[in-house]
Structure formats: structure tokens, C-alpha cells
PDB file of C-alpha atoms and ligand atoms in Angstrom:
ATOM      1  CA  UNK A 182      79.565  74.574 100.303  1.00 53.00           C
ATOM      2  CA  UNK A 183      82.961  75.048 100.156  1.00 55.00           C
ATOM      3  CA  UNK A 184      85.518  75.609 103.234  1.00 66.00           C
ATOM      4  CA  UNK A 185      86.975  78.377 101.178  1.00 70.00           C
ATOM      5  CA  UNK A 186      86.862  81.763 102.832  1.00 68.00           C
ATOM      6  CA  UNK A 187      85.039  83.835 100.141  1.00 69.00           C
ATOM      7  CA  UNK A 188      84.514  87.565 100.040  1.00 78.00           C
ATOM      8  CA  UNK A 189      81.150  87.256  98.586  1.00 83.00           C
ATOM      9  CA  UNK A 190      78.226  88.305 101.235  1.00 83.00           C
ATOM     10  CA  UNK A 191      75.270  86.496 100.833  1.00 91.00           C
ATOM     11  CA  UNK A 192      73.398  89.341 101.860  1.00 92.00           C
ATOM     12  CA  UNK A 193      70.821  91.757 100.436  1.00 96.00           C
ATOM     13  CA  UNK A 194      71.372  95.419 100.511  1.00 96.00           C
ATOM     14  CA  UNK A 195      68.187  96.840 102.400  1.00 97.00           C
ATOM     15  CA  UNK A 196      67.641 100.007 101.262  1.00 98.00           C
ATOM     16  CA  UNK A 197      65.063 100.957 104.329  1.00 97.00           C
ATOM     17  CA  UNK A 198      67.607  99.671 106.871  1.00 97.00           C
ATOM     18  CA  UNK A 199      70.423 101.708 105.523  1.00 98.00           C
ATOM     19  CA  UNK A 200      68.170 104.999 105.595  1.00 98.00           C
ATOM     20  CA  UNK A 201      67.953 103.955 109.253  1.00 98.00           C
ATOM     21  CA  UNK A 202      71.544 104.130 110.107  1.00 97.00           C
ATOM     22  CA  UNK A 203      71.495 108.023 109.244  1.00 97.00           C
ATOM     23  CA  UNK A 204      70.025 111.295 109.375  1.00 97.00           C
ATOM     24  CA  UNK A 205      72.015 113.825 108.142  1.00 96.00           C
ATOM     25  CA  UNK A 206      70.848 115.199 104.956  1.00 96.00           C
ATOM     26  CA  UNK A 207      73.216 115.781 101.924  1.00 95.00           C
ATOM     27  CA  UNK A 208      75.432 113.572 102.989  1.00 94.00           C
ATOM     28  CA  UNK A 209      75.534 110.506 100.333  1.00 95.00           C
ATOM     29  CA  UNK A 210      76.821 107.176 101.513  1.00 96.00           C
ATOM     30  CA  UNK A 211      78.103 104.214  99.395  1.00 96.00           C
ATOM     31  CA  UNK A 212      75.865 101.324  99.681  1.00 97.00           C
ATOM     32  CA  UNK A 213      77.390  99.009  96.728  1.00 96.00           C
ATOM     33  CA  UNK A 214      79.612  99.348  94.028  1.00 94.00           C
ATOM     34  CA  UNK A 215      79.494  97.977  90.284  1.00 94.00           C
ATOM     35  CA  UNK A 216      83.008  98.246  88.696  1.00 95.00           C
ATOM     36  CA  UNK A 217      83.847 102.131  88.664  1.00 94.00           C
ATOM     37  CA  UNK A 218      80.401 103.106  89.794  1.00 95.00           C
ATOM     38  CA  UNK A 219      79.299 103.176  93.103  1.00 95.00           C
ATOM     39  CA  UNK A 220      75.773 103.259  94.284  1.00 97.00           C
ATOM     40  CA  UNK A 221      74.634 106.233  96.860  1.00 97.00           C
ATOM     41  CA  UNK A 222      71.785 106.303  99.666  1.00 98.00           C
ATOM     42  CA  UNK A 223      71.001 110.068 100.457  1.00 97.00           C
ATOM     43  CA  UNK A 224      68.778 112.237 102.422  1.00 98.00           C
ATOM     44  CA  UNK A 225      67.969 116.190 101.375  1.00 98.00           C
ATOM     45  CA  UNK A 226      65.811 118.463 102.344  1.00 98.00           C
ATOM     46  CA  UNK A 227      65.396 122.083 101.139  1.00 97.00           C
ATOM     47  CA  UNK A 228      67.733 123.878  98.615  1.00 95.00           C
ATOM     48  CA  UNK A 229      71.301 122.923  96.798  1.00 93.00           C
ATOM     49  CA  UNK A 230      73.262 124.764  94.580  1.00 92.00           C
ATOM     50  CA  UNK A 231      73.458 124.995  90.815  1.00 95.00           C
ATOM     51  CA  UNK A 232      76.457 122.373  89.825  1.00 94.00           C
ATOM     52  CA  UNK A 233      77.308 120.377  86.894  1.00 93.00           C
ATOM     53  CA  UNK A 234      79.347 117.276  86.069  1.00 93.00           C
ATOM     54  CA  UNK A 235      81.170 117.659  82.800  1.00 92.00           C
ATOM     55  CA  UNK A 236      82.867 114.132  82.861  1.00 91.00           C
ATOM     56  CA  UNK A 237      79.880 111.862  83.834  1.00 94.00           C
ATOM     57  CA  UNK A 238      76.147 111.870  84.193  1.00 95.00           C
ATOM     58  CA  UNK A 239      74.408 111.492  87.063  1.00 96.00           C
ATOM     59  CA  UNK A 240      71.363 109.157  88.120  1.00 97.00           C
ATOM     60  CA  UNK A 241      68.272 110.151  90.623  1.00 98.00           C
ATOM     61  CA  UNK A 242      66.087 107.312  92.083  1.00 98.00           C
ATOM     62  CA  UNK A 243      63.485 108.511  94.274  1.00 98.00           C
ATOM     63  CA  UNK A 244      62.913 105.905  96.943  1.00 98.00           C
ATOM     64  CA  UNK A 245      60.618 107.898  99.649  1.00 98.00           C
ATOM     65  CA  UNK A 246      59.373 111.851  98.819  1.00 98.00           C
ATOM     66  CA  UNK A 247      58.933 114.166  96.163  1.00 98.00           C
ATOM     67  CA  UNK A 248      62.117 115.690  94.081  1.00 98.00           C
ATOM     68  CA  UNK A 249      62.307 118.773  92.019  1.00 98.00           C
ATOM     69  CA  UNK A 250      65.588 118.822  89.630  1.00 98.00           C
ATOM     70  CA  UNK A 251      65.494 122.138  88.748  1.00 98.00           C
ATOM     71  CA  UNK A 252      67.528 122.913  85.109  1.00 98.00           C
ATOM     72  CA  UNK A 253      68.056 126.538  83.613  1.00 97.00           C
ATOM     73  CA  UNK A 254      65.313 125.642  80.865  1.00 96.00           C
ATOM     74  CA  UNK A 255      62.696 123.642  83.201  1.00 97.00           C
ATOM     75  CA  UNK A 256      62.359 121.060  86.036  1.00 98.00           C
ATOM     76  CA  UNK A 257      61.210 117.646  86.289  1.00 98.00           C
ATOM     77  CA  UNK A 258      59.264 115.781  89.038  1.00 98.00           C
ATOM     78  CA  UNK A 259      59.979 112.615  90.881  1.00 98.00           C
ATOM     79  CA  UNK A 260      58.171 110.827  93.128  1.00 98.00           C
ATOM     80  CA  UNK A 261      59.045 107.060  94.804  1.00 98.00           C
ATOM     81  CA  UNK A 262      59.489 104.722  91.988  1.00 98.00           C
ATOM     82  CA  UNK A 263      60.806 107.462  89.493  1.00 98.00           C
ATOM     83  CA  UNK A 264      64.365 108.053  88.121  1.00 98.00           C
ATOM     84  CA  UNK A 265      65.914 110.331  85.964  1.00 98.00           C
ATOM     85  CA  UNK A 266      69.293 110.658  84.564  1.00 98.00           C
ATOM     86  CA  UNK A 267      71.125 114.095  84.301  1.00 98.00           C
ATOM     87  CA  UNK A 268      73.178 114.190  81.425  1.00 97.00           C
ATOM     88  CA  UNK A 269      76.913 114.974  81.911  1.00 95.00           C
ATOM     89  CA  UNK A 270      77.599 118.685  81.693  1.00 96.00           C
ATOM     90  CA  UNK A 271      73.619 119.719  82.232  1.00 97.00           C
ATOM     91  CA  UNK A 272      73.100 122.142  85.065  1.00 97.00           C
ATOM     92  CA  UNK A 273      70.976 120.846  87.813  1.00 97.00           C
ATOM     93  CA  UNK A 274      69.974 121.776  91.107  1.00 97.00           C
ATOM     94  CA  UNK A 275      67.903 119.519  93.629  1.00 97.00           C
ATOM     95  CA  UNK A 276      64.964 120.460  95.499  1.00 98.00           C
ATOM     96  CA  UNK A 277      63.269 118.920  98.182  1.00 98.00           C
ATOM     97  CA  UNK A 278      60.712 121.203 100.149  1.00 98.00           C
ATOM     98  CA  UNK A 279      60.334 117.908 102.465  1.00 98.00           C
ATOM     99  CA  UNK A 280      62.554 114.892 102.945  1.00 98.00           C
ATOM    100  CA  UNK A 281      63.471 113.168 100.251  1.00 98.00           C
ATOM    101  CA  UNK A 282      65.258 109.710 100.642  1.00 98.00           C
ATOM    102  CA  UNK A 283      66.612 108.527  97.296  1.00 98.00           C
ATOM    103  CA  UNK A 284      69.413 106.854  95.158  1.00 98.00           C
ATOM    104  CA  UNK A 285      72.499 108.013  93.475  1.00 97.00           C
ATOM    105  CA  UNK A 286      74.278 106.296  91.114  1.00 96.00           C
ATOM    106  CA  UNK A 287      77.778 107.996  89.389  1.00 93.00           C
ATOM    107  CA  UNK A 288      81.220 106.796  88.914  1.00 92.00           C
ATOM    108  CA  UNK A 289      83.083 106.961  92.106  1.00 90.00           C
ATOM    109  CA  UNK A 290      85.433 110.023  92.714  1.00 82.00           C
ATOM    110  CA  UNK A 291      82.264 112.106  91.984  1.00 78.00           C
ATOM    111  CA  UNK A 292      81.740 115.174  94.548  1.00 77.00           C
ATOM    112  CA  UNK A 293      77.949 115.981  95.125  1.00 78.00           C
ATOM    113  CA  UNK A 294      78.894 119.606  94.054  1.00 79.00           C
ATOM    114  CA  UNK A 295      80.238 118.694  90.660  1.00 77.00           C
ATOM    115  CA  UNK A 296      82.403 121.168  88.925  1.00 72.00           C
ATOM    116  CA  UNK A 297      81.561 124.100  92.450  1.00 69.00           C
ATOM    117  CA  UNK A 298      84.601 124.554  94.578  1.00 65.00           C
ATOM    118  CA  UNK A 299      84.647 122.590  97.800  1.00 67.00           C
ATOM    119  CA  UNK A 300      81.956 124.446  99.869  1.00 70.00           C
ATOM    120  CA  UNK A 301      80.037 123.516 103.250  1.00 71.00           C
ATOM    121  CA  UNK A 302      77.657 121.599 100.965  1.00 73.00           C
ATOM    122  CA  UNK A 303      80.508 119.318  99.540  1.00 80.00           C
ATOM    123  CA  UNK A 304      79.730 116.039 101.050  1.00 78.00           C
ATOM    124  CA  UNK A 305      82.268 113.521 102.053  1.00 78.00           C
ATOM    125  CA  UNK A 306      83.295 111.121  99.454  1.00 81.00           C
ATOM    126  CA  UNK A 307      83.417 107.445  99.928  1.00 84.00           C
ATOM    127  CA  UNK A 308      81.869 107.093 103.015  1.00 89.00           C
ATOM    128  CA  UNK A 309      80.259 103.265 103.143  1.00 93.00           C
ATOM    129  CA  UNK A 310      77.122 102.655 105.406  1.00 93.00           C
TER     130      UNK A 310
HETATM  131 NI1   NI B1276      74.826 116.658  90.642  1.00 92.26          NI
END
């Protein structure tokens, strides 16, 4: 041990105590970041809109639920303990017809809406929890 002060937190990130701290849905909050990419908790529920990302792709991790990512030529399925990665540019829409708690993980800067216009479903950005 050192007398040092050191930034370091010697401290797990909890992913079921950070989905307590919330409970609006589509609202994604920075739990960790690894150099330019930050790492998003999220709850949704129902319908979004059909967005891409043309400068980065995008990663799903279903922690609690059942996702739908809907594309123009298909869908795939997650449940808890499933990922996917949605390529840059790729349309994509999730659905959730109950809650879904999950991961995000995209460079920071990303919107949630991707390449939309700011709209009452553009989240935040950079909001830590
Ligand atoms: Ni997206």
C-alpha cells in the first residue's frame, strides 16, 4: 500500500445495482469507459425508430429480457446472456414488447438515434450512473 492518492477504484461495477438507480427507459447511462468507448446500462420497453450509425458499430448485450433488433431484411433474437453487434451503417430498430435491461457498448459521442435528427427519443449523452 502506498500513501499515494490514486484514481484507481478498487471497486466492481455491479451491473444489477446500477439498473437499480434508474427507471426511465431509453435513457442510456455510462457505467465505464475503455479508451474512446464507453460502456452503456439501458432500459427499453416498446418501439424505437429506424436509425443507423455510419461511423461506428454498435454492440447489444442482453442482461435481463427478450430483444428484437429488427433490420430491413430480418430480425434477430436476444435473450440474457446474448449479444450481437450491429455493423456500422446497418439499419436497426430495437424492440422490446416487455422490459428489457441490457448493455451498450459504442465509442463515446454516439447519440442513441444515430444518423435521425435530435427527436424526443434522443437520449442524453454522457450521463454517468
Ligand atoms: Ni443504434
Amino acid at each position: 500500500m502506498s500513501d499515494k492518492p490514486s484514481p484507481v477504484k478498487y471497486q466492481a461495477v455491479n451491473f444489477s445495482e446500477k439498473l437499480s438507480l434508474f427507471s426511465e427507459q431509453w435513457a442510456p447511462k455510462v457505467i465505464a469507459q475503455m479508451n474512446d468507448y464507453q460502456i452503456k446500462i439501458v432500459k427499453i420497453e416498446g418501439d424505437f425508430s429506424w436509425h443507423q450509425h455510419a461511423h461506428t458499430d454498435e454492440a447489444f448485450i442482453v442482461l435481463e429480457g427478450r430483444l428484437r433488433l429488427d433490420f430491413r431484411g430480418g430480425c434477430v433474437h436476444l435473450a440474457a446472456g446474448e449479444m450481437y453487434v450491429v455493423p456500422k451503417g446497418v439499419e436497426h430498430k430495437p424492440f422490446a414488447a416487455k422490459e428489457v435491461k441490457m448493455l451498450l457498448i459504442e465509442p463515446q459521442g454516439v447519440l442513441n438515434t444515430g444518423d435521425l435528427e435530435q427527436s424526443e427519443l434522443t437520449a442524453i449523452n454522457d450521463v454517468w450512473i
